[in-house]
Amino acid sequence: SVIELYFSNLLGEYYHELYKDKLEFLKKSYLFQDWRITNLTSVMVLFESKILTRNAVVYHIGDKPDYLYLIKSGEVEVISIL
């Protein structure tokens, strides 16, 4: 139907904007600045966006490091309690 087609196009545009935003962010990051677009696109599917609240803890000493965090905006404080 026309409504399904409209919704499909709208959703496609939304995902295309997300793709472009994520690609631009990775291209600007120090870690990926020299990567080719094809390589970035290949690994980009492994990335997910995450919004954290103030004072959120993302890692405790002794935790298995399962993620690599790239900060798009905001601040991070590293605290080590001895």
Short mmCIF file of N, CA, C and O in Angstrom, two decimals:
data_model
loop_
_atom_site.label_atom_id
_atom_site.label_comp_id
_atom_site.label_asym_id
_atom_site.label_seq_id
_atom_site.Cartn_x
_atom_site.Cartn_y
_atom_site.Cartn_z
N SER A 1 0.84 -1.19 0.00
CA SER A 1 0.00 0.00 0.00
C SER A 1 0.88 1.25 0.00
O SER A 1 2.09 1.18 0.22
N VAL A 2 0.27 2.39 -0.21
CA VAL A 2 0.99 3.66 -0.25
C VAL A 2 1.60 3.97 1.12
O VAL A 2 2.72 4.45 1.21
N ILE A 3 0.87 3.66 2.18
CA ILE A 3 1.36 3.93 3.54
C ILE A 3 2.59 3.08 3.84
O ILE A 3 3.58 3.57 4.39
N GLU A 4 2.56 1.81 3.46
CA GLU A 4 3.71 0.94 3.68
C GLU A 4 4.92 1.41 2.90
O GLU A 4 6.05 1.40 3.40
N LEU A 5 4.72 1.83 1.68
CA LEU A 5 5.80 2.34 0.85
C LEU A 5 6.38 3.62 1.44
O LEU A 5 7.60 3.78 1.51
N TYR A 6 5.53 4.51 1.89
CA TYR A 6 5.98 5.76 2.52
C TYR A 6 6.80 5.45 3.78
O TYR A 6 7.87 6.00 3.99
N PHE A 7 6.28 4.56 4.62
CA PHE A 7 6.98 4.20 5.85
C PHE A 7 8.32 3.55 5.54
O PHE A 7 9.33 3.84 6.18
N SER A 8 8.35 2.69 4.55
CA SER A 8 9.60 2.03 4.15
C SER A 8 10.63 3.05 3.68
O SER A 8 11.81 2.97 4.03
N ASN A 9 10.22 4.02 2.88
CA ASN A 9 11.13 5.07 2.42
C ASN A 9 11.62 5.92 3.57
O ASN A 9 12.80 6.27 3.63
N LEU A 10 10.73 6.27 4.47
CA LEU A 10 11.10 7.07 5.63
C LEU A 10 12.10 6.34 6.51
O LEU A 10 13.10 6.92 6.95
N LEU A 11 11.87 5.07 6.73
CA LEU A 11 12.78 4.25 7.53
C LEU A 11 14.14 4.12 6.84
O LEU A 11 15.19 4.21 7.49
N GLY A 12 14.12 3.95 5.53
CA GLY A 12 15.36 3.88 4.77
C GLY A 12 16.18 5.15 4.89
O GLY A 12 17.40 5.11 5.06
N GLU A 13 15.52 6.30 4.81
CA GLU A 13 16.21 7.58 4.97
C GLU A 13 16.81 7.72 6.36
O GLU A 13 17.93 8.20 6.53
N TYR A 14 16.06 7.30 7.37
CA TYR A 14 16.53 7.36 8.75
C TYR A 14 17.80 6.53 8.93
O TYR A 14 18.80 6.99 9.49
N TYR A 15 17.78 5.28 8.46
CA TYR A 15 18.94 4.42 8.60
C TYR A 15 20.13 4.92 7.77
O TYR A 15 21.28 4.76 8.16
N HIS A 16 19.86 5.52 6.65
CA HIS A 16 20.93 6.09 5.84
C HIS A 16 21.61 7.25 6.59
O HIS A 16 22.83 7.37 6.57
N GLU A 17 20.84 8.08 7.26
CA GLU A 17 21.41 9.17 8.06
C GLU A 17 22.23 8.63 9.22
O GLU A 17 23.30 9.15 9.54
N LEU A 18 21.74 7.58 9.88
CA LEU A 18 22.50 6.96 10.96
C LEU A 18 23.83 6.42 10.44
O LEU A 18 24.87 6.57 11.07
N TYR A 19 23.79 5.77 9.28
CA TYR A 19 24.98 5.23 8.65
C TYR A 19 26.00 6.35 8.37
O TYR A 19 27.17 6.23 8.69
N LYS A 20 25.52 7.43 7.76
CA LYS A 20 26.42 8.54 7.42
C LYS A 20 27.02 9.16 8.68
O LYS A 20 28.21 9.47 8.72
N ASP A 21 26.22 9.32 9.72
CA ASP A 21 26.69 9.90 10.97
C ASP A 21 27.76 9.03 11.61
O ASP A 21 28.81 9.53 12.05
N LYS A 22 27.52 7.74 11.66
CA LYS A 22 28.48 6.81 12.27
C LYS A 22 29.78 6.77 11.45
O LYS A 22 30.88 6.78 12.00
N LEU A 23 29.66 6.77 10.13
CA LEU A 23 30.83 6.75 9.26
C LEU A 23 31.66 8.01 9.44
O LEU A 23 32.89 7.94 9.57
N GLU A 24 31.03 9.17 9.49
CA GLU A 24 31.75 10.43 9.69
C GLU A 24 32.46 10.46 11.04
O GLU A 24 33.59 10.91 11.16
N PHE A 25 31.79 9.95 12.07
CA PHE A 25 32.39 9.91 13.40
C PHE A 25 33.64 9.03 13.39
O PHE A 25 34.68 9.42 13.93
N LEU A 26 33.55 7.86 12.79
CA LEU A 26 34.71 6.97 12.75
C LEU A 26 35.85 7.56 11.93
O LEU A 26 37.02 7.44 12.30
N LYS A 27 35.53 8.20 10.81
CA LYS A 27 36.57 8.80 9.97
C LYS A 27 37.32 9.90 10.71
O LYS A 27 38.49 10.13 10.46
N LYS A 28 36.65 10.59 11.64
CA LYS A 28 37.28 11.67 12.39
C LYS A 28 38.06 11.18 13.60
O LYS A 28 38.85 11.93 14.16
N SER A 29 37.83 9.95 14.02
CA SER A 29 38.52 9.45 15.21
C SER A 29 39.96 9.08 14.87
O SER A 29 40.27 8.63 13.78
N TYR A 30 40.83 9.31 15.83
CA TYR A 30 42.26 9.05 15.64
C TYR A 30 42.52 7.59 15.27
O TYR A 30 43.34 7.30 14.40
N LEU A 31 41.81 6.70 15.90
CA LEU A 31 42.02 5.27 15.70
C LEU A 31 41.71 4.81 14.27
O LEU A 31 42.36 3.93 13.73
N PHE A 32 40.72 5.44 13.64
CA PHE A 32 40.26 4.99 12.32
C PHE A 32 40.50 6.00 11.19
O PHE A 32 40.05 5.78 10.08
N GLN A 33 41.21 7.07 11.46
CA GLN A 33 41.34 8.15 10.47
C GLN A 33 42.01 7.73 9.17
O GLN A 33 41.74 8.29 8.12
N ASP A 34 42.85 6.71 9.21
CA ASP A 34 43.56 6.29 8.00
C ASP A 34 42.91 5.08 7.31
O ASP A 34 43.44 4.58 6.33
N TRP A 35 41.79 4.64 7.82
CA TRP A 35 41.12 3.48 7.25
C TRP A 35 40.37 3.88 5.98
O TRP A 35 39.86 4.98 5.86
N ARG A 36 40.29 2.94 5.04
CA ARG A 36 39.49 3.15 3.83
C ARG A 36 38.01 3.03 4.17
O ARG A 36 37.63 2.33 5.11
N ILE A 37 37.19 3.68 3.37
CA ILE A 37 35.74 3.66 3.59
C ILE A 37 35.21 2.22 3.57
O ILE A 37 34.37 1.85 4.40
N THR A 38 35.71 1.39 2.68
CA THR A 38 35.23 0.01 2.60
C THR A 38 35.54 -0.76 3.89
O THR A 38 34.73 -1.55 4.35
N ASN A 39 36.72 -0.51 4.46
CA ASN A 39 37.07 -1.18 5.71
C ASN A 39 36.24 -0.65 6.86
O ASN A 39 35.79 -1.43 7.72
N LEU A 40 36.02 0.65 6.90
CA LEU A 40 35.18 1.24 7.95
C LEU A 40 33.76 0.68 7.87
O LEU A 40 33.17 0.34 8.90
N THR A 41 33.25 0.58 6.68
CA THR A 41 31.90 0.06 6.50
C THR A 41 31.81 -1.38 6.98
O THR A 41 30.81 -1.78 7.57
N SER A 42 32.87 -2.14 6.77
CA SER A 42 32.86 -3.54 7.19
C SER A 42 32.81 -3.69 8.70
O SER A 42 32.11 -4.57 9.22
N VAL A 43 33.54 -2.86 9.43
CA VAL A 43 33.57 -2.99 10.89
C VAL A 43 32.47 -2.16 11.57
O VAL A 43 32.17 -2.39 12.73
N MET A 44 31.90 -1.25 10.83
CA MET A 44 30.89 -0.35 11.41
C MET A 44 29.70 -1.11 11.97
O MET A 44 29.10 -0.68 12.95
N VAL A 45 29.37 -2.24 11.41
CA VAL A 45 28.24 -3.01 11.90
C VAL A 45 28.48 -3.56 13.30
O VAL A 45 27.54 -3.94 14.00
N LEU A 46 29.73 -3.58 13.73
CA LEU A 46 30.07 -4.06 15.07
C LEU A 46 29.87 -2.99 16.14
O LEU A 46 29.86 -3.30 17.33
N PHE A 47 29.72 -1.74 15.72
CA PHE A 47 29.58 -0.64 16.66
C PHE A 47 28.12 -0.39 17.00
O PHE A 47 27.24 -0.57 16.17
N GLU A 48 27.90 0.02 18.23
CA GLU A 48 26.56 0.43 18.63
C GLU A 48 26.68 1.72 19.44
O GLU A 48 27.68 1.95 20.12
N SER A 49 25.68 2.54 19.32
CA SER A 49 25.65 3.78 20.08
C SER A 49 25.09 3.50 21.46
O SER A 49 24.20 2.68 21.62
N LYS A 50 25.64 4.21 22.42
CA LYS A 50 25.18 4.02 23.79
C LYS A 50 25.18 5.39 24.46
O LYS A 50 26.17 6.12 24.41
N ILE A 51 24.06 5.73 25.06
CA ILE A 51 23.96 6.99 25.81
C ILE A 51 24.01 6.65 27.29
O ILE A 51 23.23 5.83 27.77
N LEU A 52 24.96 7.27 27.98
CA LEU A 52 25.13 6.99 29.40
C LEU A 52 24.71 8.19 30.23
O LEU A 52 24.83 9.33 29.80
N THR A 53 24.24 7.91 31.42
CA THR A 53 23.86 8.98 32.34
C THR A 53 25.08 9.46 33.11
O THR A 53 26.11 8.78 33.17
N ARG A 54 24.94 10.61 33.70
CA ARG A 54 26.01 11.17 34.53
C ARG A 54 26.38 10.17 35.63
O ARG A 54 25.51 9.53 36.20
N ASN A 55 27.67 10.03 35.87
CA ASN A 55 28.22 9.14 36.89
C ASN A 55 28.01 7.65 36.61
O ASN A 55 28.13 6.82 37.51
N ALA A 56 27.69 7.31 35.39
CA ALA A 56 27.55 5.90 35.05
C ALA A 56 28.92 5.24 35.07
O ALA A 56 29.91 5.82 34.65
N VAL A 57 28.98 4.03 35.56
CA VAL A 57 30.23 3.26 35.59
C VAL A 57 30.21 2.30 34.41
O VAL A 57 29.26 1.53 34.24
N VAL A 58 31.24 2.36 33.58
CA VAL A 58 31.28 1.48 32.41
C VAL A 58 32.26 0.33 32.59
O VAL A 58 32.22 -0.63 31.83
N TYR A 59 33.12 0.44 33.58
CA TYR A 59 34.14 -0.59 33.76
C TYR A 59 34.63 -0.58 35.20
O TYR A 59 34.88 0.49 35.76
N HIS A 60 34.75 -1.75 35.79
CA HIS A 60 35.34 -1.91 37.12
C HIS A 60 36.66 -2.66 36.97
O HIS A 60 36.78 -3.54 36.09
N ILE A 61 37.61 -2.36 37.83
CA ILE A 61 38.88 -3.09 37.82
C ILE A 61 38.57 -4.58 37.99
O ILE A 61 37.79 -4.97 38.85
N GLY A 62 39.15 -5.39 37.12
CA GLY A 62 38.93 -6.83 37.17
C GLY A 62 37.88 -7.31 36.19
O GLY A 62 37.79 -8.51 35.93
N ASP A 63 37.07 -6.39 35.65
CA ASP A 63 36.08 -6.79 34.65
C ASP A 63 36.79 -7.24 33.38
O ASP A 63 37.84 -6.72 33.03
N LYS A 64 36.18 -8.19 32.70
CA LYS A 64 36.69 -8.61 31.39
C LYS A 64 36.41 -7.48 30.41
O LYS A 64 35.28 -7.04 30.27
N PRO A 65 37.46 -6.98 29.73
CA PRO A 65 37.24 -5.88 28.77
C PRO A 65 36.58 -6.38 27.48
O PRO A 65 37.24 -6.88 26.59
N ASP A 66 35.27 -6.25 27.42
CA ASP A 66 34.50 -6.72 26.27
C ASP A 66 34.27 -5.66 25.21
O ASP A 66 33.81 -5.97 24.12
N TYR A 67 34.51 -4.40 25.55
CA TYR A 67 34.15 -3.31 24.65
C TYR A 67 35.29 -2.32 24.50
O TYR A 67 36.13 -2.18 25.37
N LEU A 68 35.25 -1.60 23.41
CA LEU A 68 36.09 -0.44 23.17
C LEU A 68 35.14 0.74 23.09
O LEU A 68 34.21 0.72 22.28
N TYR A 69 35.34 1.73 23.94
CA TYR A 69 34.45 2.88 23.95
C TYR A 69 35.09 4.04 23.20
O TYR A 69 36.24 4.39 23.45
N LEU A 70 34.36 4.62 22.28
CA LEU A 70 34.76 5.84 21.58
C LEU A 70 33.79 6.92 22.04
O LEU A 70 32.58 6.77 21.92
N ILE A 71 34.33 8.01 22.56
CA ILE A 71 33.49 9.06 23.12
C ILE A 71 33.13 10.05 22.03
O ILE A 71 34.01 10.70 21.46
N LYS A 72 31.85 10.18 21.75
CA LYS A 72 31.39 11.12 20.74
C LYS A 72 31.20 12.51 21.34
O LYS A 72 31.53 13.51 20.72
N SER A 73 30.68 12.57 22.53
CA SER A 73 30.53 13.86 23.21
C SER A 73 30.47 13.61 24.71
O SER A 73 30.13 12.51 25.16
N GLY A 74 30.83 14.62 25.46
CA GLY A 74 30.80 14.50 26.91
C GLY A 74 32.19 14.31 27.48
O GLY A 74 33.19 14.51 26.80
N GLU A 75 32.23 13.92 28.72
CA GLU A 75 33.50 13.76 29.43
C GLU A 75 33.55 12.40 30.10
O GLU A 75 32.53 11.82 30.44
N VAL A 76 34.77 11.93 30.31
CA VAL A 76 34.99 10.67 31.00
C VAL A 76 36.01 10.93 32.10
O VAL A 76 36.99 11.64 31.90
N GLU A 77 35.76 10.35 33.24
CA GLU A 77 36.70 10.45 34.35
C GLU A 77 37.15 9.04 34.70
O GLU A 77 36.32 8.13 34.86
N VAL A 78 38.46 8.86 34.80
CA VAL A 78 39.01 7.55 35.17
C VAL A 78 39.44 7.65 36.62
O VAL A 78 40.26 8.50 36.98
N ILE A 79 38.89 6.77 37.45
CA ILE A 79 39.20 6.77 38.88
C ILE A 79 39.74 5.40 39.24
O ILE A 79 39.17 4.38 38.89
N SER A 80 40.84 5.40 39.95
CA SER A 80 41.41 4.16 40.45
C SER A 80 41.45 4.24 41.97
O SER A 80 42.07 5.14 42.54
N ILE A 81 40.76 3.33 42.61
CA ILE A 81 40.75 3.30 44.07
C ILE A 81 41.70 2.20 44.51
O ILE A 81 41.54 1.02 44.13
N LEU A 82 42.69 2.58 45.27
CA LEU A 82 43.70 1.61 45.72
C LEU A 82 43.37 1.07 47.08
O LEU A 82 42.82 1.61 47.92
#
